[in-house]
Amino acid sequence: MNLEYFIAKRLVTAKSHKSSVSSPIIKIAIIAIAVSVIMMIMSIATGIGLQNKIRDKISAFNGHVVISTHDDNQSQVSTIPISIEQNFYPKFNIVEGVSHIQAVATKAAMIRTEETVEGIIFKGVGEDYKWDNIKEYLVEGGLPSINKKRTDEIVMSQYLAKRLNLKLNDVCRTYFIKSENKGYNLRSFKLVGIFNSGFEEFDANIVLGDLKHIQHINKWKESEAGSFEVFLNDFSAIDVKGEEIRKEIPPIYNSVTIKDRYYSIFEWLKLFDFNILVILIVMIIVSTINMTVALLVLILERTQMVGVLKAIGADNWSIRKIFLYNAFHIIARGLFWGNLIAISLLLIQKYFGVVKLDPESYYVSQAPVDINITYIVLLNIGTIGVCLLVLLIPSYIITKISPVKAIRFD
């Protein structure tokens, strides 16, 4: 029986591509699987890539959790100081998964040049500020030297620099509004770095400088700041860790995750998960339909062979396995070409950024991709598994073939 099985398996594999009927059907099936795999891999890579990129940008400028005082201030401006002499600062060891915490403060101001005036949010940062998150977005210059001595160096976005017609190393006059609109404080800053995050909400407002300026203007102590920004090791645990942080800080303080602070953006990002799921379902359906047609054609073309195998004692399951093996061979060819083309296109996009996006709509200037081998392997295994499982249904037709009629079939 093993000999007959081997011969039949080789016969199906060798001749299936030479038949005038099955050859075009099989080629179409291979192309359909390849196209489906390309669509699935690229939808996952670009969808997850965009989600991760936007999350990284928001957390780079805000941290994952913000700790501040309870007040009704809905703006980005720090109004009530918070002491930095806390048991969770400068190391937040109480909660596992916290990688960094930093003290910051913000204040509304205006930058005036000879040509124009722009309102800004001056974000004061200390020596512990995590500049690594900002370095990725630097397009010119460097970073401010924040140390024990107050510095006049700042960094601003490319968007603001163009609107103010400022270049690297230019000095800009900045007017800080006093509380209760009682005049203003004037400071002159030197522009040492220009960044471009592609996130308009930050680029149009934020200027990064020394925290000591805000402390001095607000008449705060050196041990006071506006808020704390907490960074986590794992973004997926932000809800759990955010709740743990809220329980560990004193009740006089408030903590908000960036998912809550930028609720509309993260709700929009969730739509990508639904879109990816829809694409996966549609593409798998297309693949299985094409493979079902191809398998039925193969079975009909090999009706006489099925009859002969049954006549010499082969059981139905053994014969079905022969055709399922051939189906796997076709699926594997489609997966090979689909993976090769998809990964090649993703690598081109990753290193050359061919596909551009509108930053006002997508918060990024080019389509980001996340090439995750685990997702790709699971996708391939899932595609093979679903296709073969569905193909068990059309292969059932073999059990209905009569050996006598099949041998006489022409």
Coordinates of C-alpha atoms in Angstrom, one line a residue:
M1 CA 0.0 0.0 0.0
N2 CA 2.9 2.4 0.8
L3 CA 4.2 1.9 -2.8
E4 CA 0.9 2.7 -4.4
Y5 CA 0.5 5.8 -2.2
F6 CA 4.0 7.1 -3.1
I7 CA 3.4 6.5 -6.8
A8 CA 0.0 8.3 -6.7
K9 CA 1.4 11.2 -4.8
R10 CA 4.2 11.7 -7.3
L11 CA 1.8 11.3 -10.1
V12 CA -0.5 14.1 -8.8
T13 CA 2.4 16.4 -8.1
A14 CA 4.1 15.9 -11.4
K15 CA 1.2 16.1 -13.8
S16 CA -1.1 18.6 -12.1
H17 CA 0.7 21.5 -13.8
K18 CA 0.7 19.9 -17.2
S19 CA -3.0 19.4 -17.6
S20 CA -4.7 21.8 -19.9
V21 CA -7.5 22.4 -17.3
S22 CA -5.7 22.3 -14.0
S23 CA -2.6 24.3 -14.9
P24 CA -4.3 27.7 -15.3
I25 CA -6.4 27.0 -12.2
I26 CA -3.4 26.2 -10.1
K27 CA -1.5 29.2 -11.3
I28 CA -4.4 31.4 -10.4
A29 CA -4.6 29.8 -7.0
I30 CA -0.8 30.4 -6.4
I31 CA -1.2 34.0 -7.4
A32 CA -4.3 34.5 -5.3
I33 CA -2.5 33.1 -2.2
A34 CA 0.6 35.2 -2.9
V35 CA -1.5 38.4 -3.3
S36 CA -3.5 37.5 -0.1
V37 CA -0.3 37.0 1.9
I38 CA 1.2 40.3 0.6
M39 CA -2.0 42.1 1.6
M40 CA -2.1 40.5 5.1
I41 CA 1.6 41.0 5.9
M42 CA 1.6 44.6 4.7
S43 CA -1.7 45.5 6.5
I44 CA -0.3 44.1 9.8
A45 CA 3.1 45.7 9.4
T46 CA 1.8 49.1 8.4
G47 CA -1.1 49.0 10.9
I48 CA 1.0 48.0 13.9
G49 CA 3.9 50.3 12.7
L50 CA 1.6 53.3 12.6
Q51 CA 0.1 52.5 16.0
N52 CA 3.6 52.1 17.6
K53 CA 5.0 55.2 16.0
I54 CA 2.2 57.5 17.1
R55 CA 2.3 56.0 20.6
D56 CA 6.1 56.5 20.8
K57 CA 5.7 60.2 19.7
I58 CA 3.0 60.9 22.3
S59 CA 5.0 59.2 25.1
A60 CA 8.2 60.9 24.0
F61 CA 6.8 64.3 24.8
N62 CA 4.5 63.3 27.7
G63 CA 5.7 60.1 29.3
H64 CA 3.2 57.2 29.7
V65 CA 1.7 58.5 33.0
V66 CA 1.5 62.1 34.2
I67 CA 1.4 62.9 37.9
S68 CA 0.2 66.3 39.0
T69 CA -1.9 68.1 41.5
H70 CA -5.7 68.1 41.5
D71 CA -7.0 71.2 39.8
D72 CA -9.5 72.2 37.3
N73 CA -7.0 73.5 34.8
Q74 CA -7.7 71.9 31.4
S75 CA -4.8 73.5 29.6
Q76 CA -1.2 72.3 29.3
V77 CA 0.0 75.0 31.7
S78 CA 1.3 74.2 35.2
T79 CA -0.5 76.3 37.7
I80 CA 0.0 74.7 41.1
P81 CA 3.5 73.5 42.0
I82 CA 4.2 70.0 43.3
S83 CA 7.1 69.1 45.5
I84 CA 9.8 66.9 44.0
E85 CA 10.7 65.6 47.4
Q86 CA 8.6 62.4 47.1
N87 CA 9.2 58.8 47.9
F88 CA 8.6 57.9 44.2
Y89 CA 11.2 60.4 42.9
P90 CA 13.9 60.3 41.5
K91 CA 13.4 56.5 41.4
F92 CA 9.9 55.0 41.2
N93 CA 10.8 51.6 42.7
I94 CA 7.4 51.1 44.3
V95 CA 5.8 49.9 41.0
E96 CA 7.5 47.3 38.8
G97 CA 7.8 48.1 35.1
V98 CA 8.6 51.8 35.6
S99 CA 11.8 52.7 33.7
H100 CA 12.1 56.4 34.3
I101 CA 10.5 59.4 36.0
Q102 CA 11.2 63.1 35.4
A103 CA 10.1 66.4 36.8
V104 CA 8.8 69.1 34.4
A105 CA 6.7 72.3 34.3
T106 CA 5.0 74.2 31.5
K107 CA 4.1 77.9 31.1
A108 CA 2.3 79.9 28.4
A109 CA 4.5 82.4 26.6
M110 CA 4.9 84.4 23.3
I111 CA 7.9 84.5 21.1
R112 CA 8.1 87.8 19.2
T113 CA 10.4 88.5 16.2
E114 CA 10.5 91.4 13.8
E115 CA 8.1 89.6 11.4
T116 CA 5.6 87.8 13.6
V117 CA 4.4 86.7 17.0
E118 CA 3.6 83.1 18.0
G119 CA 2.1 81.7 21.2
I120 CA 3.9 78.8 22.7
I121 CA 4.0 76.4 25.7
F122 CA 7.4 76.6 27.2
K123 CA 8.2 73.2 28.8
G124 CA 10.8 73.4 31.4
V125 CA 12.9 70.3 32.0
G126 CA 15.6 69.3 34.5
E127 CA 18.8 67.3 34.4
D128 CA 16.9 64.1 34.5
Y129 CA 15.0 64.7 31.3
K130 CA 15.0 61.8 28.9
W131 CA 16.4 63.4 25.8
D132 CA 16.9 60.0 24.1
N133 CA 13.2 60.2 23.1
I134 CA 13.7 63.6 21.4
K135 CA 17.0 62.8 19.6
E136 CA 15.2 60.7 17.0
Y137 CA 13.3 63.8 15.8
L138 CA 16.2 66.3 15.7
V139 CA 16.8 67.7 12.2
E140 CA 19.3 70.4 13.1
G141 CA 21.6 71.3 15.9
G142 CA 21.8 69.6 19.3
L143 CA 20.2 69.5 22.7
P144 CA 20.3 72.1 25.6
S145 CA 22.9 71.7 28.3
I146 CA 20.7 71.3 31.3
N147 CA 22.7 71.4 34.5
K148 CA 22.8 73.1 37.9
K149 CA 23.4 76.4 36.3
R150 CA 20.5 78.0 34.5
T151 CA 20.8 77.9 30.8
D152 CA 19.2 80.0 28.0
E153 CA 19.4 77.2 25.4
I154 CA 16.2 75.9 23.9
V155 CA 14.9 73.5 21.2
M156 CA 11.8 74.1 19.1
S157 CA 10.0 72.4 16.2
Q158 CA 10.8 73.1 12.6
Y159 CA 7.2 74.2 12.2
L160 CA 7.7 77.0 14.8
A161 CA 11.1 78.0 13.5
K162 CA 9.8 78.5 10.0
R163 CA 6.8 80.5 11.2
L164 CA 9.1 82.7 13.3
N165 CA 11.8 82.8 10.6
L166 CA 14.4 81.6 13.1
K167 CA 17.6 79.7 12.3
L168 CA 20.0 77.7 14.4
N169 CA 21.8 79.8 17.1
D170 CA 19.4 82.7 16.7
V171 CA 18.3 84.5 19.8
C172 CA 14.5 84.9 20.4
R173 CA 12.7 87.2 22.8
T174 CA 10.1 85.4 24.8
Y175 CA 7.4 87.0 26.9
F176 CA 6.0 84.9 29.8
I177 CA 2.5 86.0 30.9
K178 CA 2.3 86.6 34.6
S179 CA -0.5 85.2 36.7
E180 CA -3.8 87.1 36.6
N181 CA -2.5 88.9 33.4
K182 CA -0.4 91.3 35.5
G183 CA 2.2 92.1 32.8
Y184 CA 4.9 89.8 31.5
N185 CA 8.4 88.5 32.1
L186 CA 10.9 88.9 29.3
R187 CA 13.6 86.2 28.6
S188 CA 16.0 85.8 25.7
F189 CA 16.8 82.3 24.5
K190 CA 19.3 80.8 22.1
L191 CA 17.9 78.3 19.6
V192 CA 20.4 75.3 19.7
G193 CA 18.2 72.5 18.2
I194 CA 15.3 72.1 15.8
F195 CA 13.1 69.0 15.8
N196 CA 10.3 67.7 13.6
S197 CA 8.0 65.1 15.3
G198 CA 5.3 65.3 12.6
F199 CA 2.8 65.6 15.4
E200 CA 1.2 69.0 14.9
E201 CA -0.2 69.3 18.4
F202 CA 3.4 69.3 19.7
D203 CA 5.2 70.9 16.9
A204 CA 2.9 74.0 16.8
N205 CA 3.3 74.7 20.5
I206 CA 6.1 73.0 22.5
V207 CA 9.4 74.7 23.2
L208 CA 11.8 72.8 25.4
G209 CA 14.1 74.7 27.8
D210 CA 15.4 74.9 31.4
L211 CA 13.0 74.2 34.2
K212 CA 14.7 76.8 36.4
H213 CA 13.3 79.6 34.3
I214 CA 9.7 78.6 35.1
Q215 CA 10.7 78.1 38.8
H216 CA 12.1 81.7 38.9
I217 CA 9.3 83.3 37.0
N218 CA 6.6 81.6 39.1
K219 CA 8.5 82.2 42.3
W220 CA 8.6 78.5 43.0
K221 CA 11.2 76.8 45.1
E222 CA 14.0 74.8 43.5
S223 CA 12.3 71.7 45.0
E224 CA 9.1 72.4 43.1
A225 CA 7.9 71.4 39.6
G226 CA 4.7 71.4 37.7
S227 CA 4.3 67.6 37.2
F228 CA 6.0 64.3 36.9
E229 CA 6.3 62.2 33.7
V230 CA 6.5 58.5 34.2
F231 CA 7.9 56.1 31.5
L232 CA 7.0 52.4 31.4
N233 CA 8.9 49.4 30.0
D234 CA 5.9 48.0 28.4
F235 CA 3.2 50.2 26.8
S236 CA 0.7 47.3 26.6
A237 CA 0.6 47.3 30.4
I238 CA -0.2 51.0 30.6
D239 CA -3.7 50.6 32.0
V240 CA -2.6 48.2 34.8
K241 CA 0.5 50.2 35.7
G242 CA -1.4 53.5 35.5
E243 CA -3.8 52.1 38.2
E244 CA -0.9 50.8 40.3
I245 CA 0.8 54.2 40.1
R246 CA -2.4 56.0 41.1
K247 CA -2.7 53.8 44.2
E248 CA 0.9 54.3 45.3
I249 CA 1.0 58.1 45.1
P250 CA -0.5 60.4 47.8
P251 CA -4.2 61.0 47.4
I252 CA -3.6 64.8 47.1
Y253 CA -2.0 64.1 43.7
N254 CA -3.6 62.9 40.4
S255 CA -2.3 60.6 37.8
V256 CA -3.5 60.3 34.1
T257 CA -2.3 57.9 31.4
I258 CA -1.7 59.3 27.9
K259 CA -4.4 57.0 26.7
D260 CA -6.9 59.0 28.8
R261 CA -5.2 62.3 28.1
Y262 CA -5.3 61.8 24.3
Y263 CA -8.4 59.6 24.3
S264 CA -9.6 60.5 20.8
I265 CA -6.3 59.7 19.2
F266 CA -6.1 56.2 20.9
E267 CA -9.7 55.5 20.0
W268 CA -8.8 56.3 16.4
L269 CA -5.8 53.9 16.6
K270 CA -8.1 51.1 17.7
L271 CA -9.8 51.3 14.3
F272 CA -6.7 49.9 12.8
D273 CA -7.1 46.7 14.7
F274 CA -10.5 46.3 13.2
N275 CA -9.3 47.1 9.7
I276 CA -6.5 44.6 10.0
L277 CA -8.9 41.9 11.1
V278 CA -11.3 42.6 8.2
I279 CA -8.4 42.4 5.7
L280 CA -7.2 39.1 7.2
I281 CA -10.6 37.5 7.0
V282 CA -11.3 38.7 3.4
M283 CA -7.8 37.5 2.2
I284 CA -8.1 34.1 3.8
I285 CA -11.6 33.6 2.3
V286 CA -10.2 34.5 -1.1
S287 CA -7.3 32.0 -0.7
T288 CA -9.5 29.2 0.5
I289 CA -12.0 29.7 -2.4
N290 CA -9.3 29.6 -5.0
M291 CA -7.7 26.5 -3.3
T292 CA -11.1 24.8 -3.1
V293 CA -11.6 25.3 -6.9
A294 CA -8.1 24.1 -7.6
L295 CA -8.5 21.0 -5.5
L296 CA -11.9 20.1 -7.1
V297 CA -10.3 20.4 -10.5
L298 CA -7.5 18.1 -9.5
I299 CA -9.9 15.5 -8.1
L300 CA -12.0 15.5 -11.2
E301 CA -9.0 15.2 -13.4
R302 CA -7.7 12.2 -11.4
T303 CA -11.1 10.4 -11.1
Q304 CA -9.7 7.3 -12.9
M305 CA -6.7 7.3 -10.6
V306 CA -8.9 7.5 -7.5
G307 CA -10.9 4.5 -8.9
V308 CA -7.8 2.4 -9.4
L309 CA -6.5 3.2 -5.9
K310 CA -9.8 2.2 -4.4
A311 CA -9.8 -1.0 -6.5
I312 CA -6.4 -2.1 -5.1
G313 CA -7.6 -1.5 -1.6
A314 CA -6.7 2.2 -0.7
D315 CA -9.1 3.7 1.8
N316 CA -10.7 7.1 1.4
W317 CA -8.6 9.0 3.9
S318 CA -5.4 7.8 2.3
I319 CA -6.5 9.1 -1.1
R320 CA -7.7 12.4 0.5
K321 CA -4.3 12.9 2.0
I322 CA -2.7 12.6 -1.4
F323 CA -4.7 15.5 -2.7
L324 CA -4.3 17.5 0.5
Y325 CA -0.5 17.0 0.2
N326 CA -0.7 18.4 -3.3
A327 CA -2.8 21.3 -2.0
F328 CA -0.2 22.0 0.6
H329 CA 2.5 22.1 -2.1
I330 CA 0.4 24.8 -4.0
I331 CA -0.2 26.8 -0.8
A332 CA 3.5 26.7 0.0
R333 CA 4.5 28.1 -3.4
G334 CA 2.0 30.9 -3.0
L335 CA 3.3 31.7 0.6
F336 CA 6.9 31.7 -0.6
W337 CA 6.3 34.3 -3.3
G338 CA 3.9 36.3 -1.1
N339 CA 6.4 36.5 1.8
L340 CA 9.3 37.3 -0.5
I341 CA 7.5 40.2 -2.2
A342 CA 5.8 41.5 1.0
I343 CA 9.0 41.6 3.0
S344 CA 11.0 43.2 0.2
L345 CA 8.4 46.0 -0.2
L346 CA 8.4 46.5 3.6
L347 CA 12.2 46.8 3.7
I348 CA 12.1 49.3 0.9
Q349 CA 9.5 51.4 2.8
K350 CA 11.4 51.1 6.1
Y351 CA 14.8 52.3 4.7
F352 CA 13.7 54.6 1.9
G353 CA 10.2 55.8 3.0
V354 CA 8.7 55.7 -0.5
V355 CA 5.1 56.0 0.7
K356 CA 4.4 59.4 2.2
L357 CA 1.5 60.4 4.4
D358 CA -0.2 63.6 5.4
P359 CA 1.1 64.5 8.9
E360 CA -2.1 66.5 9.6
S361 CA -4.2 63.4 9.2
Y362 CA -1.9 60.5 10.2
Y363 CA 0.6 62.4 12.6
V364 CA 3.5 60.9 10.6
S365 CA 5.1 62.1 7.3
Q366 CA 5.8 58.6 5.9
A367 CA 4.1 55.2 6.4
P368 CA 6.0 53.4 9.3
V369 CA 6.3 49.6 9.2
D370 CA 6.9 47.1 11.9
I371 CA 8.5 43.9 10.5
N372 CA 7.8 41.4 13.2
I373 CA 9.0 37.9 12.4
T374 CA 6.7 36.3 15.0
Y375 CA 3.6 37.8 13.3
I376 CA 4.8 36.7 9.9
V377 CA 5.4 33.1 11.0
L378 CA 2.1 32.9 12.8
L379 CA 0.3 34.4 9.8
N380 CA 1.9 31.7 7.5
I381 CA 1.0 28.9 9.9
G382 CA -2.5 30.2 10.3
T383 CA -3.0 30.5 6.5
I384 CA -1.8 26.9 5.9
G385 CA -3.9 25.6 8.8
V386 CA -7.1 27.4 7.8
C387 CA -6.8 26.5 4.1
L388 CA -6.1 22.8 4.7
L389 CA -8.9 22.6 7.3
V390 CA -11.4 24.1 4.8
L391 CA -10.1 21.9 2.0
L392 CA -11.2 18.8 4.0
I393 CA -14.7 19.6 2.9
P394 CA -14.2 19.5 -0.9
S395 CA -11.9 16.4 -0.5
Y396 CA -14.9 14.6 0.9
I397 CA -16.1 14.1 -2.7
I398 CA -13.5 11.3 -3.0
T399 CA -15.6 9.2 -0.7
K400 CA -18.5 9.4 -3.2
I401 CA -16.4 8.1 -6.2
S402 CA -17.3 4.5 -7.2
P403 CA -14.3 2.5 -8.3
V404 CA -16.2 0.8 -11.1
K405 CA -17.6 4.1 -12.5
A406 CA -14.3 5.9 -12.0
I407 CA -12.2 3.4 -13.9
R408 CA -14.7 3.7 -16.8
F409 CA -14.8 7.6 -16.4
D410 CA -13.5 9.5 -19.5

